Amino acid sequence: MNTPASPPSPYSAALSSSKIESHTLSVLVDNEPGVLARVVGLFSGRGYNIESLTVAEVAHAEHLSRITIATSGAPETIDQIHHQLERLVPVHQVTDLTTSARSLERELAMVKVRGRGENRADALQLAEAFRARIIDATTESFIFELSGKPGKIDEFVDLMRPIGLVEVSRTGVAAISRGPEPI
Amino acid sequence: MSKEMTGAEMVVEALKDQGVDTIFGYPGGAVLPIYDVLFHQEKILHVLVRHEQGAAHAAEGYARSSGKVGVLLVTSGPGATNTITGLTDALMDSIPLVCITGQVPTHLIGSDAFQECDTVGITRHCTKHNYLVKNVADLPRILHEAFYVASTGRPGPVVIDIPKDVQFSRGFYTPPAGVAHKTYHPKLDADLSAIQAAVEMMAQAKRPIFYTGGGVINSGPAASTLLRELVALTGFPITSTLMGLGAYPASGANWLGMLGMHGTFEANNAMHDCDLMIAVGSRFDDRITGRLDAFSPGSKKIHIDIDRSSINKNVKVDLPIVGDCGHVLEALVRVWRAEAKHADQPSLDAWWDEINQWRAKKSLAYRASSKTIKPQYAVQRLYALTQNKDVYITTEVGQHQMWAAQHYHFDEPNRWMTSGGLGTMGYGLPAAIGAQLAHPKALVIDIAGEASILMNIQEMSTAIQYRLPVKIFILNNEYMGMVRQWQELLHGGRYSHSYSEALPDFVKLAEAFGAKGIRCSDPALLDAAIEEMINYDGPVIFDCLVDKVENCFPMIPSGKAHNDMLLADLSDDAGLELGSIIDEKGKMLV
């Protein structure tokens, strides 16, 4: 007999007790009008989280796009998201890269930092440590380009904040599985 | 062979090639080219509804009663938005529909043109799939694909939005010829290992139960036949959801009645105490499960469903079987026989003894009256007087719907059309019109409430125009009865806006439409009045004046478990004191 401690609602008690996990889902879709709206609408309509979302055409001749979604939720919720995505008519394949295979995740960010004197030197030093490239510079600013796991970018941005962070633009996560086989 | 024609001609050609003989629609500026093509042909009957919501529900009634795809044709803007409720209803209840909407010409899209709306944007959330056709070259493929997507896998509504210029453009039409869809290929057959595991679990079960749903009906009549065979082979008890009524006959020995919020005492207690639950084409929705953390706590659960996302959505199951109900049931019967399995008979006998004790509660009983017509009595008499006829029943939504489900008994699938998932008041009359068109010689009855029927009463005009002898049997208690019952349960009997004031005289209303009106308020005269309705060759509105304060029991109050049911109090005129039964958490639920 299951007797969970004070469920939030009598209806939602059974499946929502587990802890929250972050997962990256790779969704291969027909590149047709509205397909992104369908995927995003599924998330908003059913109350799922989107932490980041990346989409681009990956096979021009076959009209295929890959949507990479970083999401979070209880394992049962992630499972639901997976199967709800599979149900969409233009979806070819859904892969949970977090559970299915060893995968690589990368994100690109452009970070604008403003400052003079000591701050400028600090920024340059940190950029070197993070292997960030300078893609624009003025006498009082830099724009750094860096790529890596989302956590690395978070860390870099946090370090730049006291130095003179102006703004950040990030691409969201792109992911792929390791080894010779496709996802 | 491909033939050159206009987009509008392609639409009609594709409908013919898909075997469509009846469509429901309403013309307007953006679909005139298609209506012009309809004018020149006689193969397809176009039924002019009086409101586009009616077209959608009529197409649902047609589809649900015939097993075919229901088709509707409406114009852009308001024509399209008026179908939204019907499309959502079809999505929730898995009814195959193809809805063709006109759209403003391609070059005007996005300009806020007259009668423009973002139809694919608006309907994206209430369809299984939808299309905006921007090029006439894509139109034949999309038309055929729409029928394929609507009718395969878990069925649902599909919208095709066709701009007016595309309807005029010329292109080459190609017939369906084996649609090979790029991505959509639902899995029909289950893995043999899962079937074997299921058979093993069934053979070892001591307190098993079949819990079946609308998926069995959707799978086609063969699935119902196989279900009956499997129940006979195993001797297990069986209950069904609202949507699944008729798949197993209500007259069958193993039938426990409907389960869920207004299900029978024996069905719900058997669900709670079983050790093996075999869910077939049912989706564990909240009207069924009641309080989830107390839902059938001691059972192993097998879930057969064609929609993978239905599995483990609300209730965690032990053995998922993804496949079409018909295919899976066939495999279960085959393997059960091949392996010469038999049920654990001594345990099963003890289980039936227990069930029969619950049955003895007679949870559907009510206080009879010789003065007023009890709504349950009205449905029972309607059933008694029509059960040997070729009859199709539709309902609206509310107390009358539950009384119909409890007291009208179905022995065949596809005979019962009701709005289960969405709970759409106004569904029943147009659905009856659709069912009558699919079965012109049958007796089609909409069991209605006086509030619901007014939501799509304009469709009486349609019934008159096409000489459809649908019978509307209104259980008139002058209240939105289910709302009132909940106000009694949750809000101290403060009946905020649930009294049906300023009702029309339904007899005169019938006459105004050109139909027959009958009124009855005396139980002694009820049978004769029902006979009069049945024997009248044409549409009838039957205003059955019933007990105004009767509530619908048994009931699982919100937030309670299956074994925590409210039964009707038969001893006291005042009935149950409902005010204190639901706790604070339960009050948050619907």
Short mmCIF file of N, CA and C in Angstrom, two decimals, chain B residues 185-322:
data_model
loop_
_atom_site.label_atom_id
_atom_site.label_comp_id
_atom_site.label_asym_id
_atom_site.label_seq_id
_atom_site.Cartn_x
_atom_site.Cartn_y
_atom_site.Cartn_z
N HIS B 185 3.40 6.12 -38.44
CA HIS B 185 3.13 4.69 -38.61
C HIS B 185 2.83 4.05 -37.27
N PRO B 186 1.57 4.15 -36.81
CA PRO B 186 1.25 3.59 -35.49
C PRO B 186 1.48 2.09 -35.45
N LYS B 187 1.94 1.66 -34.30
CA LYS B 187 2.22 0.24 -34.11
C LYS B 187 0.91 -0.47 -33.75
N LEU B 188 0.55 -1.49 -34.53
CA LEU B 188 -0.73 -2.16 -34.31
C LEU B 188 -0.56 -3.43 -33.49
N ASP B 189 0.48 -4.20 -33.78
CA ASP B 189 0.68 -5.48 -33.11
C ASP B 189 1.63 -5.33 -31.93
N ALA B 190 1.31 -6.03 -30.87
CA ALA B 190 2.18 -5.98 -29.69
C ALA B 190 3.25 -7.05 -29.80
N ASP B 191 4.30 -6.91 -29.00
CA ASP B 191 5.35 -7.93 -28.95
C ASP B 191 4.78 -9.20 -28.31
N LEU B 192 5.16 -10.33 -28.87
CA LEU B 192 4.65 -11.61 -28.37
C LEU B 192 5.03 -11.82 -26.91
N SER B 193 6.22 -11.35 -26.54
CA SER B 193 6.66 -11.56 -25.16
C SER B 193 5.72 -10.86 -24.18
N ALA B 194 5.24 -9.67 -24.58
CA ALA B 194 4.30 -8.95 -23.71
C ALA B 194 2.98 -9.70 -23.62
N ILE B 195 2.54 -10.25 -24.74
CA ILE B 195 1.28 -11.01 -24.75
C ILE B 195 1.41 -12.23 -23.83
N GLN B 196 2.54 -12.91 -23.94
CA GLN B 196 2.75 -14.09 -23.11
C GLN B 196 2.80 -13.74 -21.63
N ALA B 197 3.47 -12.63 -21.34
CA ALA B 197 3.53 -12.18 -19.95
C ALA B 197 2.14 -11.87 -19.43
N ALA B 198 1.32 -11.24 -20.28
CA ALA B 198 -0.05 -10.87 -19.87
C ALA B 198 -0.87 -12.13 -19.60
N VAL B 199 -0.76 -13.10 -20.48
CA VAL B 199 -1.52 -14.34 -20.33
C VAL B 199 -1.12 -15.05 -19.04
N GLU B 200 0.18 -15.03 -18.76
CA GLU B 200 0.68 -15.64 -17.53
C GLU B 200 0.08 -14.94 -16.30
N MET B 201 0.10 -13.61 -16.32
CA MET B 201 -0.45 -12.85 -15.18
C MET B 201 -1.94 -13.15 -15.02
N MET B 202 -2.64 -13.28 -16.14
CA MET B 202 -4.08 -13.54 -16.09
C MET B 202 -4.36 -14.93 -15.51
N ALA B 203 -3.53 -15.89 -15.89
CA ALA B 203 -3.76 -17.25 -15.41
C ALA B 203 -3.52 -17.36 -13.90
N GLN B 204 -2.65 -16.48 -13.39
CA GLN B 204 -2.32 -16.56 -11.97
C GLN B 204 -3.16 -15.65 -11.09
N ALA B 205 -3.95 -14.79 -11.74
CA ALA B 205 -4.70 -13.80 -10.96
C ALA B 205 -5.75 -14.47 -10.08
N LYS B 206 -5.94 -13.90 -8.91
CA LYS B 206 -6.97 -14.40 -8.00
C LYS B 206 -8.20 -13.49 -8.01
N ARG B 207 -7.96 -12.19 -8.20
CA ARG B 207 -9.07 -11.23 -8.21
C ARG B 207 -8.91 -10.31 -9.42
N PRO B 208 -9.10 -10.85 -10.63
CA PRO B 208 -8.85 -10.05 -11.83
C PRO B 208 -10.07 -9.21 -12.23
N ILE B 209 -9.81 -8.18 -13.05
CA ILE B 209 -10.93 -7.41 -13.63
C ILE B 209 -10.49 -6.81 -14.96
N PHE B 210 -11.38 -6.83 -15.93
CA PHE B 210 -11.18 -6.10 -17.17
C PHE B 210 -11.76 -4.70 -17.00
N TYR B 211 -10.99 -3.71 -17.38
CA TYR B 211 -11.43 -2.30 -17.32
C TYR B 211 -11.25 -1.75 -18.73
N THR B 212 -12.34 -1.67 -19.49
CA THR B 212 -12.23 -1.37 -20.91
C THR B 212 -12.79 0.01 -21.23
N GLY B 213 -12.37 0.57 -22.36
CA GLY B 213 -12.76 1.94 -22.70
C GLY B 213 -13.08 2.14 -24.17
N GLY B 214 -13.13 3.40 -24.54
CA GLY B 214 -13.51 3.78 -25.90
C GLY B 214 -12.58 3.23 -26.96
N GLY B 215 -11.36 2.88 -26.59
CA GLY B 215 -10.42 2.33 -27.55
C GLY B 215 -10.92 1.04 -28.18
N VAL B 216 -11.68 0.26 -27.41
CA VAL B 216 -12.22 -1.00 -27.95
C VAL B 216 -13.24 -0.67 -29.05
N ILE B 217 -14.06 0.35 -28.80
CA ILE B 217 -15.06 0.76 -29.81
C ILE B 217 -14.32 1.27 -31.06
N ASN B 218 -13.31 2.12 -30.84
CA ASN B 218 -12.58 2.71 -31.96
C ASN B 218 -11.88 1.66 -32.81
N SER B 219 -11.50 0.56 -32.19
CA SER B 219 -10.77 -0.46 -32.92
C SER B 219 -11.67 -1.20 -33.91
N GLY B 220 -12.98 -1.05 -33.76
CA GLY B 220 -13.90 -1.70 -34.69
C GLY B 220 -14.64 -2.85 -34.05
N PRO B 221 -15.73 -3.31 -34.68
CA PRO B 221 -16.59 -4.33 -34.08
C PRO B 221 -15.84 -5.63 -33.75
N ALA B 222 -14.80 -5.94 -34.53
CA ALA B 222 -14.05 -7.18 -34.28
C ALA B 222 -13.44 -7.18 -32.88
N ALA B 223 -12.99 -6.00 -32.43
CA ALA B 223 -12.38 -5.90 -31.10
C ALA B 223 -13.41 -6.24 -30.02
N SER B 224 -14.65 -5.77 -30.20
CA SER B 224 -15.70 -6.08 -29.23
C SER B 224 -15.97 -7.57 -29.20
N THR B 225 -16.01 -8.20 -30.37
CA THR B 225 -16.23 -9.65 -30.44
C THR B 225 -15.12 -10.39 -29.71
N LEU B 226 -13.89 -9.97 -29.94
CA LEU B 226 -12.75 -10.63 -29.29
C LEU B 226 -12.76 -10.41 -27.78
N LEU B 227 -13.18 -9.22 -27.37
CA LEU B 227 -13.27 -8.93 -25.94
C LEU B 227 -14.26 -9.89 -25.28
N ARG B 228 -15.41 -10.07 -25.95
CA ARG B 228 -16.43 -10.98 -25.40
C ARG B 228 -15.87 -12.41 -25.30
N GLU B 229 -15.09 -12.76 -26.32
CA GLU B 229 -14.52 -14.10 -26.34
C GLU B 229 -13.54 -14.28 -25.17
N LEU B 230 -12.70 -13.26 -24.98
CA LEU B 230 -11.70 -13.35 -23.91
C LEU B 230 -12.37 -13.39 -22.53
N VAL B 231 -13.42 -12.59 -22.36
CA VAL B 231 -14.14 -12.59 -21.08
C VAL B 231 -14.77 -13.97 -20.86
N ALA B 232 -15.35 -14.55 -21.91
CA ALA B 232 -15.98 -15.86 -21.78
C ALA B 232 -14.93 -16.94 -21.46
N LEU B 233 -13.77 -16.83 -22.12
CA LEU B 233 -12.70 -17.81 -21.90
C LEU B 233 -12.18 -17.78 -20.47
N THR B 234 -12.05 -16.57 -19.93
CA THR B 234 -11.41 -16.43 -18.62
C THR B 234 -12.41 -16.45 -17.48
N GLY B 235 -13.62 -15.99 -17.76
CA GLY B 235 -14.61 -15.88 -16.69
C GLY B 235 -14.39 -14.68 -15.78
N PHE B 236 -13.55 -13.75 -16.21
CA PHE B 236 -13.25 -12.57 -15.38
C PHE B 236 -14.41 -11.57 -15.41
N PRO B 237 -14.57 -10.81 -14.34
CA PRO B 237 -15.54 -9.71 -14.37
C PRO B 237 -15.04 -8.56 -15.26
N ILE B 238 -16.00 -7.79 -15.77
CA ILE B 238 -15.62 -6.69 -16.66
C ILE B 238 -16.43 -5.45 -16.35
N THR B 239 -15.74 -4.31 -16.35
CA THR B 239 -16.40 -3.01 -16.23
C THR B 239 -15.89 -2.13 -17.37
N SER B 240 -16.57 -1.02 -17.60
CA SER B 240 -16.17 -0.17 -18.71
C SER B 240 -16.35 1.29 -18.34
N THR B 241 -15.61 2.13 -19.05
CA THR B 241 -15.78 3.58 -18.90
C THR B 241 -17.04 4.01 -19.64
N LEU B 242 -17.38 5.28 -19.47
CA LEU B 242 -18.52 5.87 -20.18
C LEU B 242 -18.37 5.67 -21.69
N MET B 243 -17.15 5.87 -22.19
CA MET B 243 -16.93 5.81 -23.64
C MET B 243 -16.94 4.39 -24.18
N GLY B 244 -16.77 3.42 -23.31
CA GLY B 244 -16.63 2.04 -23.79
C GLY B 244 -17.91 1.22 -23.72
N LEU B 245 -19.02 1.86 -23.30
CA LEU B 245 -20.25 1.10 -23.11
C LEU B 245 -20.70 0.43 -24.41
N GLY B 246 -21.06 -0.82 -24.32
CA GLY B 246 -21.53 -1.56 -25.50
C GLY B 246 -20.50 -2.52 -26.06
N ALA B 247 -19.23 -2.31 -25.74
CA ALA B 247 -18.20 -3.23 -26.25
C ALA B 247 -18.44 -4.62 -25.67
N TYR B 248 -18.72 -4.68 -24.38
CA TYR B 248 -19.19 -5.92 -23.76
C TYR B 248 -20.67 -5.70 -23.44
N PRO B 249 -21.53 -6.68 -23.72
CA PRO B 249 -22.97 -6.44 -23.56
C PRO B 249 -23.37 -6.24 -22.10
N ALA B 250 -24.24 -5.26 -21.89
CA ALA B 250 -24.74 -5.00 -20.53
C ALA B 250 -25.55 -6.19 -20.02
N SER B 251 -26.04 -7.02 -20.94
CA SER B 251 -26.80 -8.21 -20.52
C SER B 251 -25.88 -9.39 -20.25
N GLY B 252 -24.57 -9.22 -20.49
CA GLY B 252 -23.62 -10.31 -20.28
C GLY B 252 -23.47 -10.65 -18.81
N ALA B 253 -23.18 -11.92 -18.53
CA ALA B 253 -23.14 -12.39 -17.14
C ALA B 253 -22.00 -11.74 -16.34
N ASN B 254 -20.92 -11.38 -17.01
CA ASN B 254 -19.75 -10.88 -16.30
C ASN B 254 -19.72 -9.37 -16.14
N TRP B 255 -20.79 -8.72 -16.60
CA TRP B 255 -20.85 -7.26 -16.62
C TRP B 255 -21.10 -6.68 -15.23
N LEU B 256 -20.27 -5.74 -14.81
CA LEU B 256 -20.43 -5.11 -13.50
C LEU B 256 -21.05 -3.72 -13.60
N GLY B 257 -21.32 -3.28 -14.82
CA GLY B 257 -21.79 -1.91 -14.99
C GLY B 257 -20.62 -0.96 -15.17
N MET B 258 -20.97 0.30 -15.43
CA MET B 258 -19.94 1.32 -15.64
C MET B 258 -19.19 1.58 -14.33
N LEU B 259 -17.93 2.01 -14.45
CA LEU B 259 -17.17 2.37 -13.26
C LEU B 259 -16.99 3.88 -13.21
N GLY B 260 -16.32 4.35 -12.18
CA GLY B 260 -15.95 5.76 -12.11
C GLY B 260 -16.86 6.57 -11.20
N MET B 261 -16.80 7.88 -11.38
CA MET B 261 -17.46 8.81 -10.46
C MET B 261 -18.94 8.46 -10.22
N HIS B 262 -19.64 8.07 -11.30
CA HIS B 262 -21.04 7.65 -11.12
C HIS B 262 -21.23 6.19 -11.53
N GLY B 263 -20.17 5.43 -11.35
CA GLY B 263 -20.23 4.01 -11.67
C GLY B 263 -20.89 3.21 -10.56
N THR B 264 -21.03 1.91 -10.77
CA THR B 264 -21.73 1.09 -9.78
C THR B 264 -20.81 0.77 -8.61
N PHE B 265 -21.43 0.44 -7.50
CA PHE B 265 -20.71 0.07 -6.27
C PHE B 265 -19.83 -1.15 -6.53
N GLU B 266 -20.38 -2.14 -7.27
CA GLU B 266 -19.62 -3.37 -7.50
C GLU B 266 -18.43 -3.13 -8.44
N ALA B 267 -18.62 -2.28 -9.46
CA ALA B 267 -17.51 -2.02 -10.39
C ALA B 267 -16.37 -1.30 -9.67
N ASN B 268 -16.72 -0.29 -8.90
CA ASN B 268 -15.67 0.50 -8.26
C ASN B 268 -14.97 -0.27 -7.13
N ASN B 269 -15.75 -1.04 -6.37
CA ASN B 269 -15.10 -1.82 -5.31
C ASN B 269 -14.24 -2.94 -5.90
N ALA B 270 -14.69 -3.51 -7.00
CA ALA B 270 -13.88 -4.56 -7.64
C ALA B 270 -12.58 -3.96 -8.19
N MET B 271 -12.67 -2.72 -8.71
CA MET B 271 -11.45 -2.05 -9.17
C MET B 271 -10.50 -1.82 -7.99
N HIS B 272 -11.08 -1.44 -6.86
CA HIS B 272 -10.24 -1.11 -5.71
C HIS B 272 -9.57 -2.35 -5.13
N ASP B 273 -10.28 -3.47 -5.12
CA ASP B 273 -9.78 -4.66 -4.42
C ASP B 273 -9.14 -5.70 -5.32
N CYS B 274 -9.10 -5.44 -6.64
CA CYS B 274 -8.59 -6.47 -7.55
C CYS B 274 -7.09 -6.69 -7.34
N ASP B 275 -6.60 -7.84 -7.79
CA ASP B 275 -5.15 -8.05 -7.76
C ASP B 275 -4.56 -8.00 -9.17
N LEU B 276 -5.43 -8.01 -10.19
CA LEU B 276 -4.95 -7.81 -11.56
C LEU B 276 -5.98 -6.98 -12.32
N MET B 277 -5.52 -5.85 -12.84
CA MET B 277 -6.38 -4.99 -13.65
C MET B 277 -5.89 -5.05 -15.09
N ILE B 278 -6.82 -5.38 -16.00
CA ILE B 278 -6.44 -5.41 -17.42
C ILE B 278 -7.16 -4.27 -18.10
N ALA B 279 -6.44 -3.18 -18.32
CA ALA B 279 -7.02 -1.99 -18.94
C ALA B 279 -6.90 -2.12 -20.45
N VAL B 280 -8.04 -2.06 -21.13
CA VAL B 280 -8.04 -2.22 -22.59
C VAL B 280 -8.62 -0.97 -23.22
N GLY B 281 -7.79 -0.17 -23.88
CA GLY B 281 -8.28 1.02 -24.59
C GLY B 281 -8.96 2.01 -23.66
N SER B 282 -8.44 2.13 -22.46
CA SER B 282 -8.97 3.10 -21.50
C SER B 282 -7.78 3.88 -20.98
N ARG B 283 -8.02 5.08 -20.43
CA ARG B 283 -6.86 5.94 -20.20
C ARG B 283 -6.73 6.47 -18.77
N PHE B 284 -7.35 5.82 -17.82
CA PHE B 284 -7.18 6.18 -16.41
C PHE B 284 -7.44 7.67 -16.17
N ASP B 285 -8.55 8.18 -16.71
CA ASP B 285 -8.75 9.62 -16.50
C ASP B 285 -9.35 9.86 -15.12
N ASP B 286 -9.43 11.12 -14.73
CA ASP B 286 -9.75 11.41 -13.32
C ASP B 286 -11.17 11.03 -12.93
N ARG B 287 -12.09 10.97 -13.92
CA ARG B 287 -13.46 10.52 -13.58
C ARG B 287 -13.46 9.03 -13.23
N ILE B 288 -12.42 8.33 -13.66
CA ILE B 288 -12.34 6.89 -13.45
C ILE B 288 -11.59 6.58 -12.16
N THR B 289 -10.48 7.24 -11.98
CA THR B 289 -9.57 6.83 -10.90
C THR B 289 -10.00 7.35 -9.54
N GLY B 290 -10.69 8.50 -9.50
CA GLY B 290 -10.88 9.15 -8.21
C GLY B 290 -9.50 9.48 -7.64
N ARG B 291 -9.41 9.40 -6.33
CA ARG B 291 -8.15 9.74 -5.65
C ARG B 291 -7.03 8.80 -6.10
N LEU B 292 -5.99 9.40 -6.74
CA LEU B 292 -4.98 8.57 -7.39
C LEU B 292 -4.14 7.76 -6.40
N ASP B 293 -3.79 8.34 -5.26
CA ASP B 293 -2.89 7.61 -4.36
C ASP B 293 -3.62 6.49 -3.62
N ALA B 294 -4.95 6.42 -3.84
CA ALA B 294 -5.68 5.30 -3.23
C ALA B 294 -6.33 4.46 -4.33
N PHE B 295 -5.85 4.63 -5.57
CA PHE B 295 -6.46 3.93 -6.69
C PHE B 295 -5.94 2.49 -6.76
N SER B 296 -6.82 1.55 -6.58
CA SER B 296 -6.52 0.13 -6.72
C SER B 296 -5.12 -0.22 -6.20
N PRO B 297 -4.92 -0.03 -4.89
CA PRO B 297 -3.55 -0.09 -4.35
C PRO B 297 -2.88 -1.46 -4.43
N GLY B 298 -3.68 -2.53 -4.41
CA GLY B 298 -3.04 -3.84 -4.33
C GLY B 298 -2.92 -4.59 -5.65
N SER B 299 -3.11 -3.90 -6.76
CA SER B 299 -3.18 -4.65 -8.02
C SER B 299 -1.95 -4.47 -8.90
N LYS B 300 -1.69 -5.53 -9.69
CA LYS B 300 -0.80 -5.40 -10.84
C LYS B 300 -1.67 -4.87 -11.98
N LYS B 301 -1.07 -4.08 -12.84
CA LYS B 301 -1.88 -3.48 -13.90
C LYS B 301 -1.27 -3.73 -15.27
N ILE B 302 -2.11 -4.22 -16.19
CA ILE B 302 -1.72 -4.37 -17.59
C ILE B 302 -2.46 -3.27 -18.35
N HIS B 303 -1.78 -2.54 -19.19
CA HIS B 303 -2.44 -1.46 -19.94
C HIS B 303 -2.23 -1.65 -21.44
N ILE B 304 -3.33 -1.91 -22.14
CA ILE B 304 -3.29 -2.08 -23.59
C ILE B 304 -3.77 -0.78 -24.22
N ASP B 305 -2.93 -0.12 -25.01
CA ASP B 305 -3.33 1.15 -25.62
C ASP B 305 -2.50 1.38 -26.86
N ILE B 306 -3.11 1.98 -27.87
CA ILE B 306 -2.37 2.26 -29.11
C ILE B 306 -1.54 3.53 -28.96
N ASP B 307 -1.86 4.32 -27.92
CA ASP B 307 -1.16 5.58 -27.72
C ASP B 307 -0.15 5.41 -26.58
N ARG B 308 1.12 5.34 -26.93
CA ARG B 308 2.16 5.12 -25.94
C ARG B 308 2.12 6.15 -24.82
N SER B 309 1.71 7.38 -25.16
CA SER B 309 1.74 8.44 -24.15
C SER B 309 0.62 8.30 -23.13
N SER B 310 -0.35 7.41 -23.39
CA SER B 310 -1.41 7.17 -22.40
C SER B 310 -0.89 6.29 -21.27
N ILE B 311 0.17 5.56 -21.55
CA ILE B 311 0.69 4.61 -20.58
C ILE B 311 1.57 5.33 -19.56
N ASN B 312 1.30 5.07 -18.29
CA ASN B 312 2.01 5.72 -17.18
C ASN B 312 1.78 7.23 -17.12
N LYS B 313 0.72 7.71 -17.78
CA LYS B 313 0.45 9.16 -17.72
C LYS B 313 -0.14 9.51 -16.36
N ASN B 314 -1.16 8.78 -15.94
CA ASN B 314 -1.80 9.07 -14.66
C ASN B 314 -1.53 8.00 -13.62
N VAL B 315 -1.44 6.77 -14.09
CA VAL B 315 -1.26 5.63 -13.17
C VAL B 315 -0.12 4.78 -13.69
N LYS B 316 0.77 4.41 -12.81
CA LYS B 316 1.90 3.59 -13.21
C LYS B 316 1.43 2.15 -13.38
N VAL B 317 1.79 1.55 -14.51
CA VAL B 317 1.34 0.17 -14.75
C VAL B 317 2.53 -0.77 -14.79
N ASP B 318 2.23 -2.06 -14.57
CA ASP B 318 3.29 -3.06 -14.49
C ASP B 318 3.66 -3.63 -15.85
N LEU B 319 2.64 -3.77 -16.72
CA LEU B 319 2.90 -4.33 -18.04
C LEU B 319 2.22 -3.49 -19.12
N PRO B 320 2.98 -2.62 -19.78
CA PRO B 320 2.40 -1.85 -20.88
C PRO B 320 2.37 -2.70 -22.16
N ILE B 321 1.28 -2.64 -22.89
CA ILE B 321 1.21 -3.32 -24.19
C ILE B 321 0.75 -2.28 -25.21
N VAL B 322 1.67 -1.85 -26.06
CA VAL B 322 1.32 -0.83 -27.04
C VAL B 322 0.86 -1.51 -28.32
#
